[in-house]
Coordinates of C-alpha atoms and ligand atoms in Angstrom, one line a residue:
M184 CA 65.6 153.8 -94.0
R185 CA 67.0 155.6 -90.9
Y186 CA 66.4 154.4 -87.3
T187 CA 66.2 156.9 -84.6
R188 CA 65.2 155.0 -81.5
A189 CA 65.6 151.7 -79.7
I190 CA 64.0 149.9 -76.7
A191 CA 66.1 147.5 -74.7
R192 CA 65.8 145.7 -71.4
R193 CA 68.7 145.0 -69.1
P194 CA 69.0 141.4 -68.1
G195 CA 68.2 140.4 -64.5
P196 CA 70.1 137.7 -62.4
S197 CA 67.4 135.2 -63.5
M198 CA 68.9 135.2 -67.0
I199 CA 71.0 132.2 -66.0
H200 CA 67.7 130.2 -66.1
G201 CA 66.9 131.4 -69.7
L202 CA 65.8 129.0 -72.4
T203 CA 68.6 127.4 -74.4
T204 CA 69.5 124.6 -76.7
S205 CA 73.3 125.3 -76.5
D206 CA 75.8 123.2 -74.5
L207 CA 77.9 126.3 -73.6
G208 CA 76.8 126.3 -69.9
P209 CA 75.0 129.1 -68.0
P210 CA 75.9 132.7 -68.6
D211 CA 78.0 134.7 -66.2
Y212 CA 75.6 137.5 -65.1
Q213 CA 78.3 140.1 -64.2
K214 CA 80.0 139.5 -67.6
A215 CA 76.7 139.7 -69.3
L216 CA 76.0 143.2 -67.8
I217 CA 79.4 144.5 -69.1
Q218 CA 78.6 143.1 -72.5
Y219 CA 75.1 144.6 -72.4
D220 CA 76.3 148.1 -71.5
A221 CA 78.8 148.0 -74.4
Y222 CA 75.9 146.9 -76.7
V223 CA 73.8 149.9 -75.6
D224 CA 76.7 152.2 -76.1
A225 CA 77.0 150.9 -79.7
L226 CA 73.4 151.6 -80.4
R227 CA 73.9 155.1 -79.2
D228 CA 77.1 155.4 -81.4
C229 CA 74.8 154.5 -84.4
G230 CA 72.7 157.5 -83.6
L231 CA 69.8 155.9 -81.7
T232 CA 68.1 157.3 -78.6
V233 CA 67.8 154.2 -76.4
T234 CA 65.1 153.5 -73.8
V235 CA 66.7 151.0 -71.4
L236 CA 64.2 149.3 -69.2
P237 CA 65.0 147.9 -65.8
P238 CA 65.3 144.1 -65.5
D239 CA 62.2 142.0 -65.5
N240 CA 63.5 139.2 -63.3
D241 CA 60.3 137.2 -63.4
H242 CA 61.1 136.5 -67.1
P243 CA 64.6 135.0 -67.6
D244 CA 64.6 135.7 -71.3
S245 CA 63.2 139.2 -71.1
T246 CA 66.4 140.9 -72.2
F247 CA 65.7 139.5 -75.7
V248 CA 63.1 142.2 -76.3
E249 CA 63.2 141.9 -80.1
D250 CA 60.9 138.9 -79.8
T251 CA 58.1 140.7 -78.1
A252 CA 57.0 143.2 -80.8
L253 CA 57.3 144.1 -84.5
L254 CA 57.7 147.8 -84.9
T255 CA 57.0 149.1 -88.4
P256 CA 56.8 152.7 -89.6
E257 CA 53.0 152.4 -89.8
C258 CA 52.1 150.5 -86.6
A259 CA 53.4 148.2 -83.8
I260 CA 52.3 144.6 -83.6
M261 CA 52.6 142.9 -80.2
M262 CA 53.7 139.3 -80.5
R263 CA 52.3 136.2 -78.7
P264 CA 55.6 134.3 -78.0
G265 CA 55.6 130.6 -78.8
A266 CA 57.6 129.8 -75.7
P267 CA 55.1 129.8 -72.8
S268 CA 57.7 131.1 -70.3
R269 CA 58.0 134.2 -72.5
R270 CA 54.3 135.1 -72.9
G271 CA 54.3 137.5 -69.9
E272 CA 57.1 139.6 -71.4
T273 CA 54.8 141.4 -73.8
R274 CA 52.5 143.2 -71.3
E275 CA 55.0 145.7 -70.0
I276 CA 56.7 146.2 -73.4
E277 CA 53.3 147.1 -74.8
T278 CA 52.9 150.0 -72.4
V279 CA 56.3 151.3 -73.5
V280 CA 55.5 150.8 -77.2
K281 CA 52.3 152.7 -76.7
Q282 CA 54.4 155.8 -75.8
F283 CA 55.8 155.8 -79.3
F284 CA 53.0 154.3 -81.5
Q285 CA 49.4 155.4 -82.0
T286 CA 48.4 152.1 -83.6
V287 CA 49.2 148.9 -81.7
E288 CA 47.9 145.6 -83.0
T289 CA 48.2 142.2 -81.4
V290 CA 48.7 138.6 -82.4
E291 CA 45.8 136.6 -80.9
V292 CA 45.2 132.9 -79.9
P293 CA 45.8 130.4 -81.5
G294 CA 48.6 132.4 -83.2
T295 CA 52.1 132.4 -81.8
A296 CA 54.9 134.6 -83.1
E297 CA 58.3 135.9 -82.0
A298 CA 59.7 138.8 -83.9
G299 CA 63.2 137.3 -84.1
D300 CA 61.4 135.4 -86.9
I301 CA 60.6 138.6 -88.8
M302 CA 62.9 140.3 -91.2
M303 CA 62.0 143.7 -92.6
V304 CA 63.0 144.5 -96.2
G305 CA 61.5 147.9 -97.1
T306 CA 57.7 147.5 -96.8
H307 CA 57.9 143.7 -97.1
Y308 CA 58.3 141.4 -94.1
Y309 CA 59.7 137.9 -94.2
I310 CA 58.2 135.7 -91.5
G311 CA 60.0 132.5 -90.4
L312 CA 57.8 129.5 -89.6
S313 CA 59.5 128.0 -86.6
D314 CA 58.9 126.2 -83.3
R315 CA 58.0 129.7 -82.0
T316 CA 56.0 131.2 -84.9
N317 CA 53.1 129.2 -86.2
P318 CA 51.2 129.6 -89.5
E319 CA 48.2 131.2 -87.7
G320 CA 50.5 133.8 -86.1
A321 CA 52.2 134.5 -89.4
Q322 CA 48.8 134.8 -91.2
Q323 CA 47.5 137.3 -88.6
I324 CA 50.7 139.4 -89.0
I325 CA 50.4 139.4 -92.8
E326 CA 46.8 140.6 -92.6
I327 CA 47.7 143.4 -90.2
L328 CA 50.6 144.4 -92.4
Q329 CA 48.3 144.5 -95.5
N330 CA 45.8 146.6 -93.6
H331 CA 48.5 149.2 -93.1
G332 CA 49.8 149.1 -96.7
M333 CA 52.6 146.6 -96.2
T334 CA 53.2 143.0 -97.2
G335 CA 54.4 139.8 -95.7
S336 CA 55.4 136.3 -96.7
T337 CA 56.5 133.1 -94.9
V338 CA 59.8 131.3 -94.9
P339 CA 59.8 127.8 -93.5
L340 CA 62.8 127.1 -91.2
K341 CA 64.3 123.7 -90.4
H342 CA 67.5 124.1 -88.3
V343 CA 67.6 127.4 -86.5
L344 CA 65.6 129.0 -83.6
H345 CA 64.5 132.1 -85.4
L346 CA 64.7 133.3 -89.0
K347 CA 67.2 136.0 -87.9
S348 CA 69.4 133.4 -86.3
G349 CA 70.4 132.5 -89.8
V350 CA 70.0 135.7 -91.9
A351 CA 70.6 139.4 -91.6
Y352 CA 69.4 142.1 -94.0
L353 CA 72.1 144.8 -94.5
E354 CA 69.9 147.0 -96.8
N355 CA 70.7 147.5 -100.5
F356 CA 69.6 143.9 -101.2
N357 CA 72.6 142.6 -99.3
L358 CA 71.7 139.6 -97.2
L359 CA 74.0 137.7 -94.9
V360 CA 73.1 134.0 -95.1
A361 CA 74.1 131.0 -93.1
G362 CA 73.3 127.3 -93.4
E363 CA 69.9 126.5 -94.8
F364 CA 69.5 130.0 -96.1
K365 CA 72.4 129.9 -98.5
S366 CA 70.2 128.2 -101.1
H367 CA 66.7 129.0 -99.7
P368 CA 64.4 129.6 -102.7
E369 CA 62.4 132.3 -100.9
L370 CA 65.5 134.5 -100.6
A371 CA 66.7 134.2 -104.2
R372 CA 66.2 137.9 -105.0
F373 CA 69.0 139.1 -102.7
T374 CA 72.7 139.4 -103.2
R375 CA 73.6 136.7 -100.7
I376 CA 76.8 137.0 -98.6
P377 CA 77.4 133.5 -97.4
I378 CA 78.7 132.8 -93.9
D379 CA 81.5 130.3 -93.4
D380 CA 80.1 127.1 -91.7
N381 CA 82.5 127.7 -88.8
E382 CA 81.0 131.1 -88.2
Q383 CA 77.3 130.4 -88.3
Y384 CA 76.5 132.3 -85.1
A385 CA 77.7 135.5 -86.9
A386 CA 74.7 135.4 -89.1
N387 CA 72.9 137.4 -86.4
C388 CA 74.3 140.9 -87.2
V389 CA 72.4 144.2 -87.1
W390 CA 72.4 147.0 -89.7
I391 CA 71.8 150.4 -88.1
N392 CA 72.1 153.5 -90.2
G393 CA 75.0 152.2 -92.3
T394 CA 76.9 150.5 -89.5
V395 CA 76.7 146.8 -88.9
L396 CA 77.0 145.4 -85.4
V397 CA 78.8 142.0 -85.6
P398 CA 79.5 139.5 -82.8
A399 CA 83.2 139.6 -81.9
G400 CA 85.3 136.5 -82.7
F401 CA 84.1 135.9 -86.3
P402 CA 86.8 137.5 -88.5
K403 CA 85.7 136.1 -91.8
T404 CA 82.2 137.4 -91.5
E405 CA 83.4 140.8 -90.3
Q406 CA 85.8 141.0 -93.2
A407 CA 83.1 140.0 -95.7
I408 CA 80.8 142.8 -94.3
K409 CA 83.6 145.4 -94.5
S410 CA 84.4 144.4 -98.0
C411 CA 80.8 145.4 -99.0
G412 CA 81.6 148.9 -97.7
Y413 CA 80.0 148.9 -94.3
R414 CA 81.5 150.2 -91.1
T415 CA 81.4 147.5 -88.5
I416 CA 81.4 147.4 -84.7
A417 CA 82.4 144.1 -83.1
L418 CA 80.7 143.3 -79.8
D419 CA 81.4 140.4 -77.4
V420 CA 78.0 138.8 -76.7
S421 CA 79.3 135.4 -75.5
E422 CA 77.0 135.3 -72.4
F423 CA 73.9 135.9 -74.6
R424 CA 75.0 133.3 -77.1
K425 CA 74.8 130.8 -74.2
L426 CA 71.0 131.4 -74.3
D427 CA 70.8 131.2 -78.1
G428 CA 70.5 135.0 -78.2
G429 CA 72.4 137.5 -80.3
L430 CA 72.8 141.1 -81.3
S431 CA 69.4 141.6 -83.0
C432 CA 67.5 140.0 -80.1
L433 CA 68.7 142.6 -77.6
S434 CA 66.8 145.6 -78.9
L435 CA 63.8 146.8 -80.8
R436 CA 64.9 149.4 -83.3
F437 CA 62.5 151.9 -85.0
Ligands
CIR752 C1 64.8 132.0 -76.3 O1 65.1 130.8 -76.4 O2 63.7 132.4 -76.5 C2 65.9 132.9 -75.8 N1 66.8 132.2 -74.9 C3 66.7 133.4 -76.9 C4 65.9 134.3 -77.8 C5 66.7 134.8 -78.9 N2 66.0 135.8 -79.7 C6 66.2 136.0 -81.0 O3 66.9 135.2 -81.7 N3 65.5 137.0 -81.6

C-alpha cells in the first residue's frame, strides 16, 4: 500500500464553534493555523501531493475532512454525516473527489456514516457503529464495497466518538489500541500495541508510507511505535483535540 495524494481543508475562524465533548475550552484559531500548516508539511514529507481547500466557514467542523468520504482504490463513497451540522460538508468535497475518482457512490437516507469510523485493512474495512454511523449506513457501505470486490464488517463502539479515535492501523497487522479496543473480540487477529491509559488521545495516529504521524506530548506511545521499527513525526494538534479531532481526521489520504 502506497498513498500518493491527500485532500485537506484549512480551518476557518468558525472552528471555535465546532462540535465537542471535551472540557478543554475553545481552540485558539491562530495557533490552529500554525499547527495545521505543520500537518500539511508532514503529509508532503511523507511523499503525498496535497490538495488544500480554502476554509468552509459555514461549517465549523469542515477541517475534519476525513469524515466526509471513504476513498478506496476502487471507488469513493460519500458519507452522510450523523451530525446534522456536518451534512453540508460533503457537497463540495464530492466535487473535489470527482476530479480523482471515476466511480463515486453515496450513503443514502436513512443511513448515516462518518469515515472517522472506518478503518482500512487491505481490502477489508472495519466500520464502527457509533452515535454518528448507524447500522443502515454501515450496511450500505458494506454492500458498495462488495460490489467493488472488497469487504466490510461492523465494530460496535461504546466510549469513543469514532472508531479511529481508539485504534490506528499501522499496516503489517500492527494495530494501536486504546481503551475498549484492547480486548475487543472483532480485532483479535491483529498484533495489538496497547496505549497507556494516560495517553488515550494518542491512539489517533496515521500511517503514511512507512512513517507514523503521532500527536506530540505522548512519549510512551511514540516510543512504542518507534520500537516496532517505524519512523515517527510528532505533531502538535492541541487546538484540534479541543474539538475531539486528531491527526487522521484532518485529511483524506489515497
Ligand atoms: C465532530 O465532533 O464531528 C468534530 N468536532 C470532530 C471530528 C473528528 N473526526 C474524526 O475523529 N475522524
